Structure formats: C-alpha cells, structure tokens
Amino acid sequence: MEALGLEKLKGIAERWYDQLSDGRIPSIALPTRTKQNIAYDEESEVWKYGDKESMRSAATAKGAVHLLKMAYVIGFLKQQLAENRSSTLREMYYISEGWKQAKFGAQDESNRLVEDLEILTDVQREVYHLRPEEDGASIFGPIRIREKTRRGAREIHCQDDVGETGYQIPNNVDALDFLDHDAKFVIALETGGMYARLIENGFDDEYGAALVHLKGQPARSTRRLLKRINEEFKLPIVVFTDGDPWSYRIYASVAYGSIKAAHMSELLATPQAQFIGVQPSDIRDYDLPADHLSEQDVAALKAELTDPRFATEYWREQIGLQLEMGLKAEQQAFASQGLDFVTKEYLPARLSEMGVL
Amino acid sequence: MVLAEDLAKQQKSISVAEFFEKNKHLLGFDSPTRGIITTIKEAVDNSLDACEEAGVLPDIFVSIRKASSDAYRVAVEDNGPGIVPEQVPYVFGKLLYGSRFHQIRQSRGQQGIGISAAVLYAQLTTGTPAVVVSRTSAKVPAHRFSLMIRTETNEPEVLGHEEVAWDRTHGTRIELEFTSTLAARKRLIEYLRSTSVVNPHARISIEIDGEATTFERVSAEPIVPPQAIQPHPHGIELGTLKRMTAAKADATLDDFLVGSFCRVGKKTAEEIAAAAGLPVGAKMGAIAPDALKTLLAAMQSVHVPAPPTNQCLSPIGEDLIVQGLEKEFQPDFVKARTRPASVFSGHPFVVEAAIGYGGKLDAEGTAQLMRFANRVPLLYQQGACAITAQVAGVNWKNYGLSQSGLPTGPVLILVHVASTNVPFTSESKDAVASIPEIEKEVTLALQDLGRELKAYLARRERNKQKDDRARAVCAVMPAIAEKVAEITERPVPDISAIEGRIMRRLVARKRSYDGRVLIEVRNHTADDLALAVYDISADAAEDAEPAPAFASDLDGEYTRVWNCALAPGEGWHVVYTGKGGGMLDVRGVEDGKKVVVYL
C-alpha cells in the first residue's frame, strides 16, 4: 500500500516535470469539492464526487504557489515514507514554516491540500503516515478486537476488558482485526451524556447493543470503524443525535459520506446506517422541551433541503415539519420524562419500529 | 422718565469705518491668527485683479517680518498697473471705495472693503499707518504714501506723501504692521499654494523672516479679464429697478428694457410690457411705484435667454487646473472638468472641479478639499460650505474610494465656483451658500470625475495584478521546477520557454547558493534591448565573470554595472563569489516590460 502511494505521489511530480520540460505550464485537475458536485454511486451506494473538475495551474500567481506547496508536501511525504516516520497534520503545518514561498498560511490550507492529494492518488493519508491531531472517540459493547500495538498484538473485549468509558478507537482502524461479537446492533451516539446514560442503564446488556460515542462530528477513524463493523459483522448501525440541523449532518456523514471526504466515501460511509432520532416528529409526539430555531438553524435546514444527501421523502417531511414548528431539541430532552425513559421506552419502541429489534 | 428729546441727542449716524471697527469678524479679522491671513489674502487678491485688468503676468512678492514681540510687518508687492497718486488715499484709506462694485462680472473683490479693512485693522492694533508705494509707468516716478483712516468720517488721512525711486517700472506695494502671530503659518502657505493652483499664470513668492518659498507659474498666458455685462432681468430686485428707472426717467419702457438689460431685444421687451399691462411707449418716469412691482414680476415671468457667460466669466480651464495641481502635488492621476455655464437667479456661473489621486498626496484620513470662489481659495468654514456638502453627498464607493463623509485616501478634490455674484454665506466670504443650481453642477462635475477616477483605479488594479502575477510566476516557477526535479530525482528542467510565454517581458533574477551569486537576465520581449544591469550589495565580487563595465565602492557597499545587448529570446548571466542580497535593477526597458526578482 505504501509503495503504491509513493508511486502515485511521484506520478504527480513526474507529470509536472514532463510538462515543464515540454515548455508547458504545470497543472493538475481536481474534482470540484462542493455539494453541487457530489453524486450517488449506485454500485457502492455512497455519495462521491461527480464529474466537475477544477484546474489548478501555475499560470497565475495563486495557482503557481499552490502547486509549489503541493510539490513541497509531496517531497515531505516521500521523505517520511523513506524514513518510516509519521507526523500529525499539525506537525506538517509547522514544518512548512521552513518552506519559504511554500509555507502555509493556516492549518486549514494544509489539511485541504492533504485531502487533495488523497483524491489525486486515491490513497488515504494514513498510508502516508499522516495522523489527525484529535482522536479518542470510543466504543463500548460485546465486540472482540485485536489491535497491533507497539508492544505486540492485544486482544480486547470492548465490554469486559475496558473501563466505564469503553475502548478508545485508534487512528488507523485498518490496523485492527474484528474477531467476534455478541451484539445485535450498533448505536452511535452524538453526545457523551447519552453514551454514559446508556452504559449506566445497562442498555448494552439488555439489548445486545454496541455503543459508539461519536463526539460530535465523527472523526474519520470512527466512521471507518462503523463501516467495518457493519461490513464484517453485518450488524445494523443506528445513529442517535440531537434534533437539530447540525446533528442531521453528523448522521449524513456517517451514512452518506461527507462533502469534504467524498473521495473516501467508499471507505468511510455506511449507507445502511439509519437515523433513530431525535426526529422532529418526536419533539411533537413526546412534547419534548425544545428551543426555538435560530436564524442560522433555519438557514442550515433550508440548505439541507438542497443537499442531495437529504433528498429523500423521510428527510423532506421531517425537515419541513421542523421548519413549521420552529423548534429543536437535544437527546437529553427525553430525561424530562424520567431518566429511564429513553432506554426503557423510546429506543425499544423506535428500534422495533425500524425493524432492528 | 427720559424724554424722547434726550434720547434723540444720543442718536447719531455711524460711519462704515466705525461700524467695522466694532465688527472686525464680519470681514475675517476675528483673531490675530486669522488677521494676518485675511490681510495677505486681500492684498494678493487686489494684486491679481489689477494684473489681470492690465493684462500682465502677475509677479507677486509677500514678505512677513517680526516687528516687535507681538507685531508683524507685512508687505505685498505686485507688478500690476499701479494706482494714480490721486486715487491712492481713497483706495487704501476709505472703506467701500472701489471700481468693481457696480459691474456685473467675475472678480475677486467686489465691495472695496478688503484692503482698507486691513489698513483699519493695522491702525487699530498697532497705531501705525499703512505705507503704500505705487508707480504707474516707467515714465513717472513712484509715489510713497503713509496714510490712515479717519474712522468717524471714513475718510483717508494722508500723513506723508513723497516721490521716491523704485526699481519696479509699474506696480503697487503695501506695508502694514499689526498685532498678530504666525500660529497659522502653515495655513498661510497653504493659502498661497492654493492661490497658485488656480492662478497658474501667477508667480507668487513669500518670505517669512528671511525664509523664502516660491510658487512658480506654469502658464505664460495672461488671463483675459472678464468683461462686465448688463444685469439680467431675472436677477434683479425692486430697489435696483427703481434706481435704474430714476436714472432713465426720459426713456420709453421698451428702450429702457433693451438698453439696460442683457439678452432683452425688442420682442422680449414687448412681451414684458404686455405681461405687465404697460404700453411699450410709456415713459419710465411716469410709471407708478406699484406698476414697477408689476413690471418686475413681468420681467421675471417672461422667458429671457440666459445671460452671456463667455465674456463675463473667466473659468480657469481644465488644462490649467491639471497643470496647477501637478505642479504643487504631483499626483499619479489628475483630471479636471469645467462644466458648461449655468444660471441661478439671473446670475451666470461656472463650476469647475478636479480630482487628484496618489503621488505625494497624503494617504491617511479624508480627502484634501480645495474650495475656490472666483479663483480665491476658501480657507475657513469648510463644514458650512455647500461645496463640502456636495462632495460628501456623492457616493464615492461607486467610484472605488472609501468614504466617511468626505472620501478617504490619497485624494484631492478641487471645486471652483466662478460667478458674477458668488453667493457666500457671510461677508467674510468663507463658504458658498446652498443654491440648488450650483449644488447640482458641483455634483455633476464630481460624478463625471468619479467615473474617470474609477476607470483609472481599475486600470491600475489590473496592471498591479499583472505585475504581481509576473513577479510570482517568475519567482515560483523555478522553485516548482527544482522541487519536482528533487522528487523525481532528475536534473532541473529549463523553464525559460514557459516564462517567455507567460511574461513577454524582460526577466532579471538574482539568486545566491553555496557562496556564489548568479544574476540572470533573459529577454522575453519582442524587441532588441540594450541594457544596463545595476547590482548593489555588500559583495566585493572581484571575481565577477564577466567583469562589470563599471564598479565602485562606498562605505562597504559595492555598485556594479554591466552593459549587455539582448535580441528577443536571448539571455545573459554573471556569476561571482558572495552572499547576495542588496538590490538589482535593469535600465533600458520600460517599467511595465520588466520583472526583477530575488530568489
């Protein structure tokens, strides 16, 4: 895998080298990374980039500097692979301080450039030994895995061998082996509060659930883990978030892939993942304590109505209903009906309704 | 109870001089700081007007010397036609004595108060008489007067009169001593600078305590003095009409109208008479006061063509405004606009405006606004002036300028209102009153100039982008070539062909590596170029190959010059031992066609 990645990186540089030698201005084509340019791929059932491409060329000052930066990153990754070292995205950003004209202005810029390289080479950045800074999402439930650690391979049962907070998901999920399980399904939770509530109420034991804490918008490793559990153990995945537009995007990135990482949707998205709640209709049906939608919330909901990932009857109905009510609610709002309400009433009812239980 | 008779004893008439003695502020003598500027302004205005009438190019000299701890002695001297000796005491020693009050034409002064008010101000504050020297031609000697104003009677009091030798063949010099300060020295210089901008045919020198500044003339054409016109029927009031009627009691109505007003012919006169219900043959003396009112209304209701403007007005003209501004401010961009003449209440007027941008103009804060009326700078009460309001009323953002009231940035805005009757807000003539017709013309002129400025700014922005791009491509492309060569482990590709295609310019590059300095020059233009390459740095570069045509060192800074002739597509380079840095320049090709970069 590393050798392939290296070849592909060098391929970009070679292309520019040839262009320069032929007296042509170096350039590279990239898919346009906007929501207007993501399309549903029937075969893989995930959303991927469409046919729209934008050309980056050194014919303009901005374009030239961009290509120079890309050349420096390629050079840097090549060297990192040669020396078998790794670095974080943030470290690479700081290393660019010494790159003179190719220095990055902000970490967003370098992160984006790395994503561009993933798209161009079709190889994940983990292969280039580039790690994200933050991780630490966790899983709790009857699943046994094997992790290759620096002190040798360890087998871990994610319920029996871990503390109250569960097993911490590593950066490179592809270094894990999924051995066996006693679970019936996986429930992914947006907030730590709900994750803790389900553990405390013994929801995992009672219903054979594996709990995954998403920690807000989930990291790539968390999404990759859900994808692999779904694929390798054939377990259904349900996603439980707050009932607001931003939370629906968390669900969408798990199920459909994110716009930013649409080039990796096949690896990261779990198209079978289902949304369990909080549904706008729950706010109405359970009379949940709710907040009024802010202007930004309304704008976000309207944007979702034009997002191809939400172009289903279910979402159109729910988002329409929410705009009508003008309300949003948090997962914990179910506590207004008692601390056990969510595990005893709401989730079992919803899970059987969805055919999971 | 005081009797009316007793009160009557206290009542007496007041002379104009006494009135202004008590109301100095009305004429712009509110404070010692302002007094000195007003004095010089009045004297300089008179000089300019006099030179104009005589058709000579003004050569004006202003001197300011400290006379005592709180007094200054000011002298203003011109090369005008001079004043005949009999008139001198009246011109300087009597208020409201002048030649222009009864004329309808553009002029700087009108009422004949200004300079005699300055004489009054001097005698009030220091008690010293004014000294006037005047000579009307080389054939006669100069006359020197020392005089004061007798305030109770507003009559001149000549204290001394003698014939003297004077090196000027004609001209006038006035010397006044008054209590003042030079706190407004900068403003005074600004006033003279502004005066010189709108009087580009004048040379104005000023010497303050021995320190001299000269505002040189840029035009050798004397101004054609504006000719007086007769009043326009629309711009006249009842009192004036009564006075004119009384003077021509014997004339018939139609003869009176045709003969006393501009733009009134037989036909218009008949129309007016009909509208007033008066027979055209009526004798003026026989028209009853009430009927005069009707006549005035009729004169103003009938359509009369606008008054003639080309002879009674003397706008500065677009070219001269531009020259004047370029001379004093060296802006990167300057455009002027002279609007067609227009009329308010029967008074013809012309609005001129100009915009300067960049160059030596101050980039900080709001625009510099220069207001003028009849070629006279307006220095005070900017906020109360209709011109200021119009400038602030234009949406400058449309034209690429930021704005906070006035536009901001390195901008200069000049507005000149010329009229036979400039409507000021007060006697001190500091601010133009809000007259809708004038306001409209000012706005139109400014908008017109705004469009020109916008086009200039857009062009400048495009050129800047092109330049940035060339510079970046020149500096970045070689770095890309080096990096991809390193990654692919191949030799660095030659990219001069690409550079040539993108740039079509001369590219000069200086770089240093491993203790060596390389200067490369490549001609990507379509022309044969003969170039001089200037390289200045701390490197001695004694081993330069090729050796420079010229080399010198100054305090450890070495300057080298090479000459090279390059055909299109050709390149040249030099190598020497050193650290690099310093500066590189190439002459022999215009700025827009070269790119000089350091790697």
mmCIF file of N, CA, C and O in Angstrom, chain A residues 47-113:
data_model
loop_
_atom_site.group_PDB
_atom_site.id
_atom_site.type_symbol
_atom_site.label_atom_id
_atom_site.label_comp_id
_atom_site.label_asym_id
_atom_site.label_seq_id
_atom_site.Cartn_x
_atom_site.Cartn_y
_atom_site.Cartn_z
ATOM 1 N N TRP A 47 -22.240 8.494 -1.595
ATOM 2 C CA TRP A 47 -22.130 9.721 -2.382
ATOM 3 C C TRP A 47 -20.662 10.006 -2.671
ATOM 4 O O TRP A 47 -19.842 10.023 -1.777
ATOM 5 N N LYS A 48 -20.363 10.232 -3.940
ATOM 6 C CA LYS A 48 -18.980 10.503 -4.322
ATOM 7 C C LYS A 48 -18.931 11.787 -5.139
ATOM 8 O O LYS A 48 -19.961 12.296 -5.554
ATOM 9 N N TYR A 49 -17.698 12.235 -5.416
ATOM 10 C CA TYR A 49 -17.580 13.421 -6.275
ATOM 11 C C TYR A 49 -18.050 13.107 -7.684
ATOM 12 O O TYR A 49 -17.845 12.017 -8.191
ATOM 13 N N GLY A 50 -18.666 14.109 -8.291
ATOM 14 C CA GLY A 50 -19.156 13.962 -9.653
ATOM 15 C C GLY A 50 -18.074 14.294 -10.674
ATOM 16 O O GLY A 50 -16.881 14.168 -10.395
ATOM 17 N N ASP A 51 -18.518 14.713 -11.860
ATOM 18 C CA ASP A 51 -17.586 14.892 -12.978
ATOM 19 C C ASP A 51 -16.970 16.289 -13.036
ATOM 20 O O ASP A 51 -16.082 16.527 -13.838
ATOM 21 N N LYS A 52 -17.503 17.190 -12.221
ATOM 22 C CA LYS A 52 -16.991 18.564 -12.338
ATOM 23 C C LYS A 52 -15.561 18.630 -11.833
ATOM 24 O O LYS A 52 -15.253 18.156 -10.740
ATOM 25 N N GLU A 53 -14.708 19.219 -12.653
ATOM 26 C CA GLU A 53 -13.319 19.323 -12.253
ATOM 27 C C GLU A 53 -12.897 20.769 -12.274
ATOM 28 O O GLU A 53 -13.385 21.563 -13.063
ATOM 29 N N SER A 54 -11.970 21.106 -11.381
ATOM 30 C CA SER A 54 -11.390 22.428 -11.484
ATOM 31 C C SER A 54 -9.899 22.242 -11.740
ATOM 32 O O SER A 54 -9.293 21.307 -11.246
ATOM 33 N N MET A 55 -9.360 23.146 -12.560
ATOM 34 C CA MET A 55 -7.972 23.015 -12.966
ATOM 35 C C MET A 55 -7.116 23.917 -12.106
ATOM 36 O O MET A 55 -7.423 25.084 -11.925
ATOM 37 N N ARG A 56 -6.073 23.356 -11.546
ATOM 38 C CA ARG A 56 -5.098 24.191 -10.843
ATOM 39 C C ARG A 56 -3.876 24.292 -11.738
ATOM 40 O O ARG A 56 -3.314 23.279 -12.133
ATOM 41 N N SER A 57 -3.521 25.549 -12.059
ATOM 42 C CA SER A 57 -2.417 25.726 -12.986
ATOM 43 C C SER A 57 -1.474 26.798 -12.469
ATOM 44 O O SER A 57 -1.885 27.709 -11.755
ATOM 45 N N ALA A 58 -0.232 26.690 -12.834
ATOM 46 C CA ALA A 58 0.769 27.658 -12.375
ATOM 47 C C ALA A 58 0.778 28.914 -13.228
ATOM 48 O O ALA A 58 1.691 29.715 -13.148
ATOM 49 N N ALA A 59 -0.255 29.088 -14.058
ATOM 50 C CA ALA A 59 -0.282 30.262 -14.936
ATOM 51 C C ALA A 59 -0.602 31.540 -14.172
ATOM 52 O O ALA A 59 -0.337 32.630 -14.633
ATOM 53 N N THR A 60 -1.192 31.397 -12.988
ATOM 54 C CA THR A 60 -1.452 32.579 -12.169
ATOM 55 C C THR A 60 -0.575 32.503 -10.922
ATOM 56 O O THR A 60 -0.112 31.420 -10.550
ATOM 57 N N ALA A 61 -0.386 33.629 -10.298
ATOM 58 C CA ALA A 61 0.463 33.668 -9.108
ATOM 59 C C ALA A 61 -0.084 32.723 -8.039
ATOM 60 O O ALA A 61 0.648 31.931 -7.445
ATOM 61 N N LYS A 62 -1.404 32.789 -7.830
ATOM 62 C CA LYS A 62 -2.025 31.974 -6.787
ATOM 63 C C LYS A 62 -1.869 30.489 -7.121
ATOM 64 O O LYS A 62 -1.512 29.682 -6.259
ATOM 65 N N GLY A 63 -2.136 30.162 -8.388
ATOM 66 C CA GLY A 63 -2.046 28.777 -8.812
ATOM 67 C C GLY A 63 -0.617 28.248 -8.701
ATOM 68 O O GLY A 63 -0.392 27.115 -8.263
ATOM 69 N N ALA A 64 0.334 29.081 -9.080
ATOM 70 C CA ALA A 64 1.730 28.660 -9.034
ATOM 71 C C ALA A 64 2.144 28.349 -7.605
ATOM 72 O O ALA A 64 2.776 27.321 -7.337
ATOM 73 N N VAL A 65 1.749 29.224 -6.684
ATOM 74 C CA VAL A 65 2.119 28.994 -5.284
ATOM 75 C C VAL A 65 1.442 27.730 -4.773
ATOM 76 O O VAL A 65 2.045 26.941 -4.029
ATOM 77 N N HIS A 66 0.211 27.504 -5.209
ATOM 78 C CA HIS A 66 -0.494 26.307 -4.773
ATOM 79 C C HIS A 66 0.245 25.040 -5.229
ATOM 80 O O HIS A 66 0.427 24.095 -4.464
ATOM 81 N N LEU A 67 0.649 25.044 -6.485
ATOM 82 C CA LEU A 67 1.377 23.877 -6.997
ATOM 83 C C LEU A 67 2.713 23.696 -6.290
ATOM 84 O O LEU A 67 3.140 22.575 -6.012
ATOM 85 N N LEU A 68 3.340 24.808 -5.979
ATOM 86 C CA LEU A 68 4.618 24.724 -5.272
ATOM 87 C C LEU A 68 4.415 24.082 -3.896
ATOM 88 O O LEU A 68 5.172 23.209 -3.474
ATOM 89 N N LYS A 69 3.335 24.493 -3.218
ATOM 90 C CA LYS A 69 3.045 23.923 -1.903
ATOM 91 C C LYS A 69 2.803 22.421 -2.028
ATOM 92 O O LYS A 69 3.268 21.620 -1.202
ATOM 93 N N MET A 70 2.058 22.056 -3.057
ATOM 94 C CA MET A 70 1.750 20.646 -3.255
ATOM 95 C C MET A 70 3.050 19.872 -3.513
ATOM 96 O O MET A 70 3.255 18.780 -2.982
ATOM 97 N N ALA A 71 3.940 20.477 -4.295
ATOM 98 C CA ALA A 71 5.217 19.818 -4.572
ATOM 99 C C ALA A 71 6.003 19.624 -3.276
ATOM 100 O O ALA A 71 6.589 18.563 -3.051
ATOM 101 N N TYR A 72 5.978 20.632 -2.408
ATOM 102 C CA TYR A 72 6.692 20.502 -1.134
ATOM 103 C C TYR A 72 6.081 19.403 -0.274
ATOM 104 O O TYR A 72 6.802 18.642 0.375
ATOM 105 N N VAL A 73 4.729 19.323 -0.238
ATOM 106 C CA VAL A 73 4.086 18.288 0.576
ATOM 107 C C VAL A 73 4.453 16.905 0.028
ATOM 108 O O VAL A 73 4.757 15.986 0.788
ATOM 109 N N ILE A 74 4.447 16.792 -1.305
ATOM 110 C CA ILE A 74 4.811 15.501 -1.905
ATOM 111 C C ILE A 74 6.245 15.124 -1.506
ATOM 112 O O ILE A 74 6.518 14.001 -1.093
ATOM 113 N N GLY A 75 7.123 16.116 -1.596
ATOM 114 C CA GLY A 75 8.515 15.868 -1.205
ATOM 115 C C GLY A 75 8.615 15.448 0.251
ATOM 116 O O GLY A 75 9.349 14.521 0.605
ATOM 117 N N PHE A 76 7.823 16.109 1.085
ATOM 118 C CA PHE A 76 7.834 15.815 2.520
ATOM 119 C C PHE A 76 7.325 14.396 2.795
ATOM 120 O O PHE A 76 7.927 13.630 3.564
ATOM 121 N N LEU A 77 6.217 14.015 2.143
ATOM 122 C CA LEU A 77 5.644 12.683 2.370
ATOM 123 C C LEU A 77 6.587 11.597 1.854
ATOM 124 O O LEU A 77 6.741 10.541 2.473
ATOM 125 N N LYS A 78 7.221 11.896 0.738
ATOM 126 C CA LYS A 78 8.155 10.931 0.161
ATOM 127 C C LYS A 78 9.272 10.636 1.168
ATOM 128 O O LYS A 78 9.621 9.478 1.424
ATOM 129 N N GLN A 79 9.765 11.702 1.761
ATOM 130 C CA GLN A 79 10.853 11.556 2.716
ATOM 131 C C GLN A 79 10.369 10.828 3.971
ATOM 132 O O GLN A 79 11.056 9.952 4.508
ATOM 133 N N GLN A 80 9.156 11.130 4.417
ATOM 134 C CA GLN A 80 8.596 10.499 5.618
ATOM 135 C C GLN A 80 8.447 8.993 5.418
ATOM 136 O O GLN A 80 8.761 8.203 6.302
ATOM 137 N N LEU A 81 7.987 8.638 4.206
ATOM 138 C CA LEU A 81 7.836 7.211 3.923
ATOM 139 C C LEU A 81 9.206 6.536 3.843
ATOM 140 O O LEU A 81 9.398 5.431 4.358
ATOM 141 N N ALA A 82 10.164 7.227 3.234
ATOM 142 C CA ALA A 82 11.504 6.657 3.092
ATOM 143 C C ALA A 82 12.123 6.393 4.460
ATOM 144 O O ALA A 82 12.806 5.396 4.665
ATOM 145 N N GLU A 83 11.850 7.302 5.421
ATOM 146 C CA GLU A 83 12.464 7.166 6.748
ATOM 147 C C GLU A 83 11.564 6.417 7.715
ATOM 148 O O GLU A 83 11.899 6.285 8.894
ATOM 149 N N ASN A 84 10.388 5.959 7.237
ATOM 150 C CA ASN A 84 9.420 5.256 8.076
ATOM 151 C C ASN A 84 9.088 6.033 9.348
ATOM 152 O O ASN A 84 9.182 5.524 10.458
ATOM 153 N N ARG A 85 8.786 7.274 9.171
ATOM 154 C CA ARG A 85 8.377 8.111 10.302
ATOM 155 C C ARG A 85 6.933 8.541 10.085
ATOM 156 O O ARG A 85 6.380 8.343 9.003
ATOM 157 N N SER A 86 6.343 9.125 11.126
ATOM 158 C CA SER A 86 4.989 9.641 10.947
ATOM 159 C C SER A 86 4.891 11.025 11.569
ATOM 160 O O SER A 86 5.754 11.412 12.359
ATOM 161 N N SER A 87 3.876 11.743 11.199
ATOM 162 C CA SER A 87 3.668 13.068 11.790
ATOM 163 C C SER A 87 2.175 13.375 11.778
ATOM 164 O O SER A 87 1.401 12.722 11.080
ATOM 165 N N THR A 88 1.799 14.361 12.571
ATOM 166 C CA THR A 88 0.390 14.760 12.559
ATOM 167 C C THR A 88 0.213 15.871 11.531
ATOM 168 O O THR A 88 1.172 16.504 11.106
ATOM 169 N N LEU A 89 -1.041 16.100 11.179
ATOM 170 C CA LEU A 89 -1.350 17.188 10.248
ATOM 171 C C LEU A 89 -0.813 18.510 10.775
ATOM 172 O O LEU A 89 -0.310 19.337 10.033
ATOM 173 N N ARG A 90 -0.929 18.673 12.092
ATOM 174 C CA ARG A 90 -0.472 19.938 12.689
ATOM 175 C C ARG A 90 1.054 20.049 12.606
ATOM 176 O O ARG A 90 1.592 21.121 12.349
ATOM 177 N N GLU A 91 1.725 18.917 12.832
ATOM 178 C CA GLU A 91 3.186 18.954 12.739
ATOM 179 C C GLU A 91 3.623 19.342 11.324
ATOM 180 O O GLU A 91 4.540 20.128 11.135
ATOM 181 N N MET A 92 2.927 18.784 10.341
ATOM 182 C CA MET A 92 3.298 19.113 8.965
ATOM 183 C C MET A 92 3.099 20.603 8.713
ATOM 184 O O MET A 92 3.908 21.249 8.040
ATOM 185 N N TYR A 93 2.031 21.125 9.275
ATOM 186 C CA TYR A 93 1.772 22.559 9.119
ATOM 187 C C TYR A 93 2.939 23.373 9.679
ATOM 188 O O TYR A 93 3.401 24.330 9.069
ATOM 189 N N TYR A 94 3.424 22.961 10.859
ATOM 190 C CA TYR A 94 4.553 23.695 11.439
ATOM 191 C C TYR A 94 5.833 23.493 10.652
ATOM 192 O O TYR A 94 6.652 24.393 10.520
ATOM 193 N N ILE A 95 6.018 22.271 10.116
ATOM 194 C CA ILE A 95 7.224 22.004 9.336
ATOM 195 C C ILE A 95 7.277 22.940 8.119
ATOM 196 O O ILE A 95 8.339 23.405 7.709
ATOM 197 N N SER A 96 6.105 23.286 7.587
ATOM 198 C CA SER A 96 6.069 24.130 6.384
ATOM 199 C C SER A 96 6.625 25.527 6.650
ATOM 200 O O SER A 96 6.897 26.275 5.717
ATOM 201 N N GLU A 97 6.789 25.898 7.920
ATOM 202 C CA GLU A 97 7.410 27.182 8.259
ATOM 203 C C GLU A 97 8.729 27.376 7.508
ATOM 204 O O GLU A 97 9.097 28.490 7.145
ATOM 205 N N GLY A 98 9.445 26.277 7.310
ATOM 206 C CA GLY A 98 10.759 26.367 6.683
ATOM 207 C C GLY A 98 10.718 26.263 5.164
ATOM 208 O O GLY A 98 11.753 26.161 4.528
ATOM 209 N N TRP A 99 9.514 26.305 4.597
ATOM 210 C CA TRP A 99 9.397 26.081 3.156
ATOM 211 C C TRP A 99 9.368 27.379 2.342
ATOM 212 O O TRP A 99 8.917 27.395 1.201
ATOM 213 N N LYS A 100 9.772 28.486 2.936
ATOM 214 C CA LYS A 100 9.824 29.789 2.249
ATOM 215 C C LYS A 100 8.499 30.108 1.555
ATOM 216 O O LYS A 100 7.455 30.169 2.183
ATOM 217 N N GLN A 101 8.545 30.210 0.243
ATOM 218 C CA GLN A 101 7.335 30.598 -0.507
ATOM 219 C C GLN A 101 6.210 29.584 -0.360
ATOM 220 O O GLN A 101 5.057 29.904 -0.562
ATOM 221 N N ALA A 102 6.591 28.323 -0.046
ATOM 222 C CA ALA A 102 5.579 27.258 0.001
ATOM 223 C C ALA A 102 4.956 27.122 1.382
ATOM 224 O O ALA A 102 4.191 26.209 1.636
ATOM 225 N N LYS A 103 5.268 28.036 2.266
ATOM 226 C CA LYS A 103 4.759 27.991 3.639
ATOM 227 C C LYS A 103 3.238 28.168 3.664
ATOM 228 O O LYS A 103 2.688 28.989 2.937
ATOM 229 N N PHE A 104 2.586 27.404 4.544
ATOM 230 C CA PHE A 104 1.120 27.508 4.630
ATOM 231 C C PHE A 104 0.693 28.686 5.482
ATOM 232 O O PHE A 104 1.358 29.018 6.470
ATOM 233 N N GLY A 105 -0.440 29.278 5.112
ATOM 234 C CA GLY A 105 -0.952 30.406 5.872
ATOM 235 C C GLY A 105 -1.737 29.954 7.091
ATOM 236 O O GLY A 105 -1.734 30.615 8.111
ATOM 237 N N ALA A 106 -2.404 28.815 6.992
ATOM 238 C CA ALA A 106 -3.224 28.323 8.091
ATOM 239 C C ALA A 106 -3.333 26.810 7.962
ATOM 240 O O ALA A 106 -3.100 26.255 6.889
ATOM 241 N N GLN A 107 -3.680 26.159 9.074
ATOM 242 C CA GLN A 107 -3.694 24.706 9.013
ATOM 243 C C GLN A 107 -4.810 24.176 8.116
ATOM 244 O O GLN A 107 -4.666 23.125 7.505
ATOM 245 N N ASP A 108 -5.900 24.913 8.029
ATOM 246 C CA ASP A 108 -6.979 24.525 7.104
ATOM 247 C C ASP A 108 -6.430 24.270 5.713
ATOM 248 O O ASP A 108 -6.827 23.343 5.024
ATOM 249 N N GLU A 109 -5.509 25.174 5.317
ATOM 250 C CA GLU A 109 -4.962 25.115 3.978
ATOM 251 C C GLU A 109 -4.150 23.829 3.783
ATOM 252 O O GLU A 109 -4.282 23.138 2.765
ATOM 253 N N SER A 110 -3.332 23.489 4.782
ATOM 254 C CA SER A 110 -2.504 22.290 4.616
ATOM 255 C C SER A 110 -3.373 21.034 4.709
ATOM 256 O O SER A 110 -3.161 20.074 3.970
ATOM 257 N N ASN A 111 -4.370 21.052 5.601
ATOM 258 C CA ASN A 111 -5.271 19.902 5.693
ATOM 259 C C ASN A 111 -5.959 19.652 4.349
ATOM 260 O O ASN A 111 -6.071 18.519 3.884
ATOM 261 N N ARG A 112 -6.402 20.742 3.759
ATOM 262 C CA ARG A 112 -7.119 20.638 2.498
ATOM 263 C C ARG A 112 -6.222 20.103 1.400
ATOM 264 O O ARG A 112 -6.636 19.307 0.563
ATOM 265 N N LEU A 113 -4.980 20.545 1.441
ATOM 266 C CA LEU A 113 -4.045 20.090 0.425
ATOM 267 C C LEU A 113 -3.795 18.587 0.563
ATOM 268 O O LEU A 113 -3.677 17.862 -0.427
#
